[in-house]
Amino acid sequence: MKWIKIVGKIIAALLLVLLVAAVVLYWTVLRYPNLKENPKVGKWYRVAGSAMKDSEGNRYHALFKKGSENNVMIYFAGGGVSINEETSRDDTYNTRMVWPDLLANVTMNMGGLASGMEDSPFENWSILLFPYATGDFHAGTGEFRYTDTDGSEKTLYHNGYVNYSAAMEQALARAGIEHAESVVVTGYSAGGFASALLAGDVFANYFPNAASKTVLIDSALLLHEDWHDIAANVWQTPQAISGKLTGDNLTLDCLTALREAYGADIHLLFTCSTRDGDLAKVQNYFDTGAMEVDEPQADRFQQLLCDTVPQMKEIGGSLFLWDGIPWYDDPKDLTAHTIIATPAVWLPFDGPGQSVAGWLADAVNGVEQDYGMELVRD
């Protein structure tokens, strides 16, 4: 795995360079035009509307690219979560549209799954990409009032579901994608939780006749005993979605509901690193109230993952587990958070000789397989 560690360091350096470049590019090149009727193939557009806003009440927009193939990828970006007053005021998620928009542009152009990589199996797909700016796993409809650290009264707009619904309706009305043959719903981190929560809505309301339905969840696994209450009362997620949350594992609850709704007609995929530093940190906050992480917290997360794997296999999920890429080049024994937004999504891992992108492409075509299962065996 030595080469993977080297790749991890290269990726970290590239990310910094790309971030700086993205700031410049955003203001000079990447402010895309609004989506219009019959959009040009291969061109990115903004999808905006009067009801769409970020958590601070500013304007929000999604991003859309029309592909030459009759296939669609719905892609939810990540960026933390707000579940209570403390996390609302401590900025544990992307709050304003400018930064998530920059992040989405980097996601589209840095070589990850949503980029137009030559010879990618998804190069010619239509893509609807949702930047993350609402703290609610893209699933809320409500307003959360809280007292900030300076004593002022503020409102956090959990508007994720409103943004998602408005953008979906526009894209289907203007871009001619409603009869897609293959549809992939995916996302990383908070967007991975979004893909779990919203995939059923995507397929039921927008693509019920897609011949191939696939959900890929990247790095979205956290236990919380109050997921249902958070979704229903903090984010005010629609009852049809929050009602699926019956236990402490949001991801597993949603995948179980998808399997029950679609049987063998849906491909359920989950990928994650074994000692994910960011997920371990948030899990520690849920457990202890401290937003910090070290190797004991990574041990806790790895055990959580080990315990969840057989439950995912029981409902027919396919898994790609991986390690070898360090957490932000940290010397501790923690692993990287997310993969589909980075060039590493195309790289075959040692042992399986398969990449996450290749695994996804196989699943879309009906061939499902597990990779990295030996990493979580006791």
Short mmCIF file of C-alpha atoms in Angstrom, two decimals, residues 196-344:
data_model
loop_
_atom_site.label_atom_id
_atom_site.label_comp_id
_atom_site.label_asym_id
_atom_site.label_seq_id
_atom_site.Cartn_x
_atom_site.Cartn_y
_atom_site.Cartn_z
CA ALA A 196 -29.46 7.41 1.34
CA LEU A 197 -32.29 9.68 2.48
CA LEU A 198 -33.40 10.95 -0.93
CA ALA A 199 -32.80 8.06 -3.35
CA GLY A 200 -36.30 6.71 -2.79
CA ASP A 201 -37.73 10.15 -3.57
CA VAL A 202 -35.57 10.41 -6.70
CA PHE A 203 -36.77 7.10 -8.08
CA ALA A 204 -40.41 7.36 -7.02
CA ASN A 205 -41.02 10.94 -8.16
CA TYR A 206 -38.62 11.51 -11.05
CA PHE A 207 -37.24 8.30 -12.54
CA PRO A 208 -39.72 5.49 -11.75
CA ASN A 209 -39.11 3.75 -15.08
CA ALA A 210 -35.31 3.73 -15.10
CA ALA A 211 -34.15 0.26 -16.11
CA SER A 212 -31.09 0.49 -13.87
CA LYS A 213 -31.35 2.11 -10.43
CA THR A 214 -28.18 2.44 -8.35
CA VAL A 215 -27.38 4.15 -5.05
CA LEU A 216 -23.73 4.73 -4.06
CA ILE A 217 -23.11 6.05 -0.56
CA ASP A 218 -19.59 7.32 0.10
CA SER A 219 -18.36 7.73 3.67
CA ALA A 220 -21.69 8.17 5.44
CA LEU A 221 -21.95 6.10 8.61
CA LEU A 222 -22.78 7.58 12.02
CA LEU A 223 -24.83 6.27 14.92
CA HIS A 224 -27.24 8.57 16.74
CA GLU A 225 -30.22 7.48 18.80
CA ASP A 226 -32.24 10.55 17.78
CA TRP A 227 -31.93 10.52 13.98
CA HIS A 228 -35.70 10.44 13.57
CA ASP A 229 -36.26 13.37 15.92
CA ILE A 230 -33.49 15.40 14.25
CA ALA A 231 -34.91 14.76 10.79
CA ALA A 232 -38.53 15.35 11.77
CA ASN A 233 -38.20 18.25 14.21
CA VAL A 234 -34.88 20.01 13.56
CA TRP A 235 -34.66 19.75 9.77
CA GLN A 236 -38.40 19.20 9.23
CA THR A 237 -37.72 16.59 6.59
CA PRO A 238 -40.89 15.30 4.83
CA GLN A 239 -42.54 12.52 6.83
CA ALA A 240 -42.20 10.07 3.95
CA ILE A 241 -38.43 10.36 4.42
CA SER A 242 -38.03 10.83 8.19
CA GLY A 243 -40.48 7.97 8.77
CA LYS A 244 -37.85 5.52 7.49
CA LEU A 245 -35.58 6.35 10.42
CA THR A 246 -36.42 3.89 13.16
CA GLY A 247 -33.02 3.11 14.69
CA ASP A 248 -29.64 4.69 15.40
CA ASN A 249 -28.13 3.94 11.96
CA LEU A 250 -29.59 6.37 9.41
CA THR A 251 -27.77 4.82 6.47
CA LEU A 252 -28.82 1.27 7.26
CA ASP A 253 -32.44 2.33 7.86
CA CYS A 254 -32.59 4.04 4.46
CA LEU A 255 -30.93 1.19 2.57
CA THR A 256 -33.30 -1.26 4.21
CA ALA A 257 -36.29 0.84 3.09
CA LEU A 258 -34.92 0.99 -0.46
CA ARG A 259 -34.51 -2.78 -0.58
CA GLU A 260 -38.06 -3.27 0.70
CA ALA A 261 -39.42 -0.83 -1.88
CA TYR A 262 -37.51 -2.05 -4.95
CA GLY A 263 -36.40 -5.58 -4.17
CA ALA A 264 -33.80 -6.84 -6.62
CA ASP A 265 -34.44 -3.92 -8.98
CA ILE A 266 -32.00 -1.62 -7.20
CA HIS A 267 -28.25 -1.76 -6.61
CA LEU A 268 -27.21 -0.61 -3.11
CA LEU A 269 -23.53 0.31 -2.78
CA PHE A 270 -21.53 1.56 0.20
CA THR A 271 -17.89 2.63 0.28
CA CYS A 272 -15.80 3.89 3.19
CA SER A 273 -12.28 3.82 4.57
CA THR A 274 -11.76 1.66 7.63
CA ARG A 275 -10.67 4.36 10.11
CA ASP A 276 -12.28 7.48 8.63
CA GLY A 277 -10.92 10.44 10.63
CA ASP A 278 -13.81 12.81 9.97
CA LEU A 279 -16.54 10.29 10.71
CA ALA A 280 -14.66 9.20 13.84
CA LYS A 281 -14.53 12.84 15.00
CA VAL A 282 -18.26 13.44 14.50
CA GLN A 283 -19.12 10.09 16.10
CA ASN A 284 -17.07 11.16 19.11
CA TYR A 285 -19.10 14.37 19.28
CA PHE A 286 -22.32 12.35 19.21
CA ASP A 287 -20.95 10.06 21.94
CA THR A 288 -19.19 12.53 24.24
CA GLY A 289 -19.90 16.09 23.08
CA ALA A 290 -16.25 16.63 22.09
CA MET A 291 -15.48 17.37 18.43
CA GLU A 292 -12.03 15.79 18.50
CA VAL A 293 -10.41 12.62 17.26
CA ASP A 294 -7.45 10.38 18.00
CA GLU A 295 -6.71 6.69 17.55
CA PRO A 296 -9.19 5.50 20.23
CA GLN A 297 -12.00 7.28 18.36
CA ALA A 298 -10.81 5.68 15.13
CA ASP A 299 -10.94 2.31 16.91
CA ARG A 300 -14.53 3.05 17.86
CA PHE A 301 -15.44 3.92 14.27
CA GLN A 302 -13.71 0.84 12.87
CA GLN A 303 -15.73 -1.35 15.25
CA LEU A 304 -18.92 0.46 14.20
CA LEU A 305 -18.06 -0.32 10.58
CA CYS A 306 -17.32 -3.96 11.42
CA ASP A 307 -20.67 -4.30 13.16
CA THR A 308 -22.56 -2.66 10.27
CA VAL A 309 -21.05 -4.69 7.42
CA PRO A 310 -23.01 -7.92 8.11
CA GLN A 311 -26.21 -5.89 8.46
CA MET A 312 -25.61 -4.32 5.05
CA LYS A 313 -24.89 -7.72 3.56
CA GLU A 314 -28.11 -9.06 5.05
CA ILE A 315 -30.12 -6.58 2.95
CA GLY A 316 -28.10 -7.32 -0.17
CA GLY A 317 -25.78 -4.33 -0.17
CA SER A 318 -22.43 -4.35 -1.99
CA LEU A 319 -19.39 -2.88 -0.23
CA PHE A 320 -16.00 -1.45 -1.19
CA LEU A 321 -13.88 -0.91 1.94
CA TRP A 322 -10.43 0.59 1.71
CA ASP A 323 -7.46 1.95 3.64
CA GLY A 324 -3.91 3.09 2.93
CA ILE A 325 -4.70 6.78 2.28
CA PRO A 326 -3.96 8.80 5.43
CA TRP A 327 -6.31 11.31 6.99
CA TYR A 328 -5.04 14.71 5.79
CA ASP A 329 -1.50 13.32 5.94
CA ASP A 330 -1.91 13.02 9.72
CA PRO A 331 0.69 10.71 11.36
CA LYS A 332 -2.00 9.05 13.51
CA ASP A 333 -3.54 5.77 12.40
CA LEU A 334 -6.58 7.37 10.75
CA THR A 335 -7.72 7.00 7.15
CA ALA A 336 -9.02 9.46 4.55
CA HIS A 337 -12.60 10.70 4.40
CA THR A 338 -14.44 10.17 1.10
CA ILE A 339 -13.16 9.06 -2.28
CA ILE A 340 -15.64 9.77 -5.10
CA ALA A 341 -14.80 13.50 -5.28
CA THR A 342 -11.07 12.78 -5.71
CA PRO A 343 -8.90 11.27 -8.48
CA ALA A 344 -8.39 8.25 -6.20
#
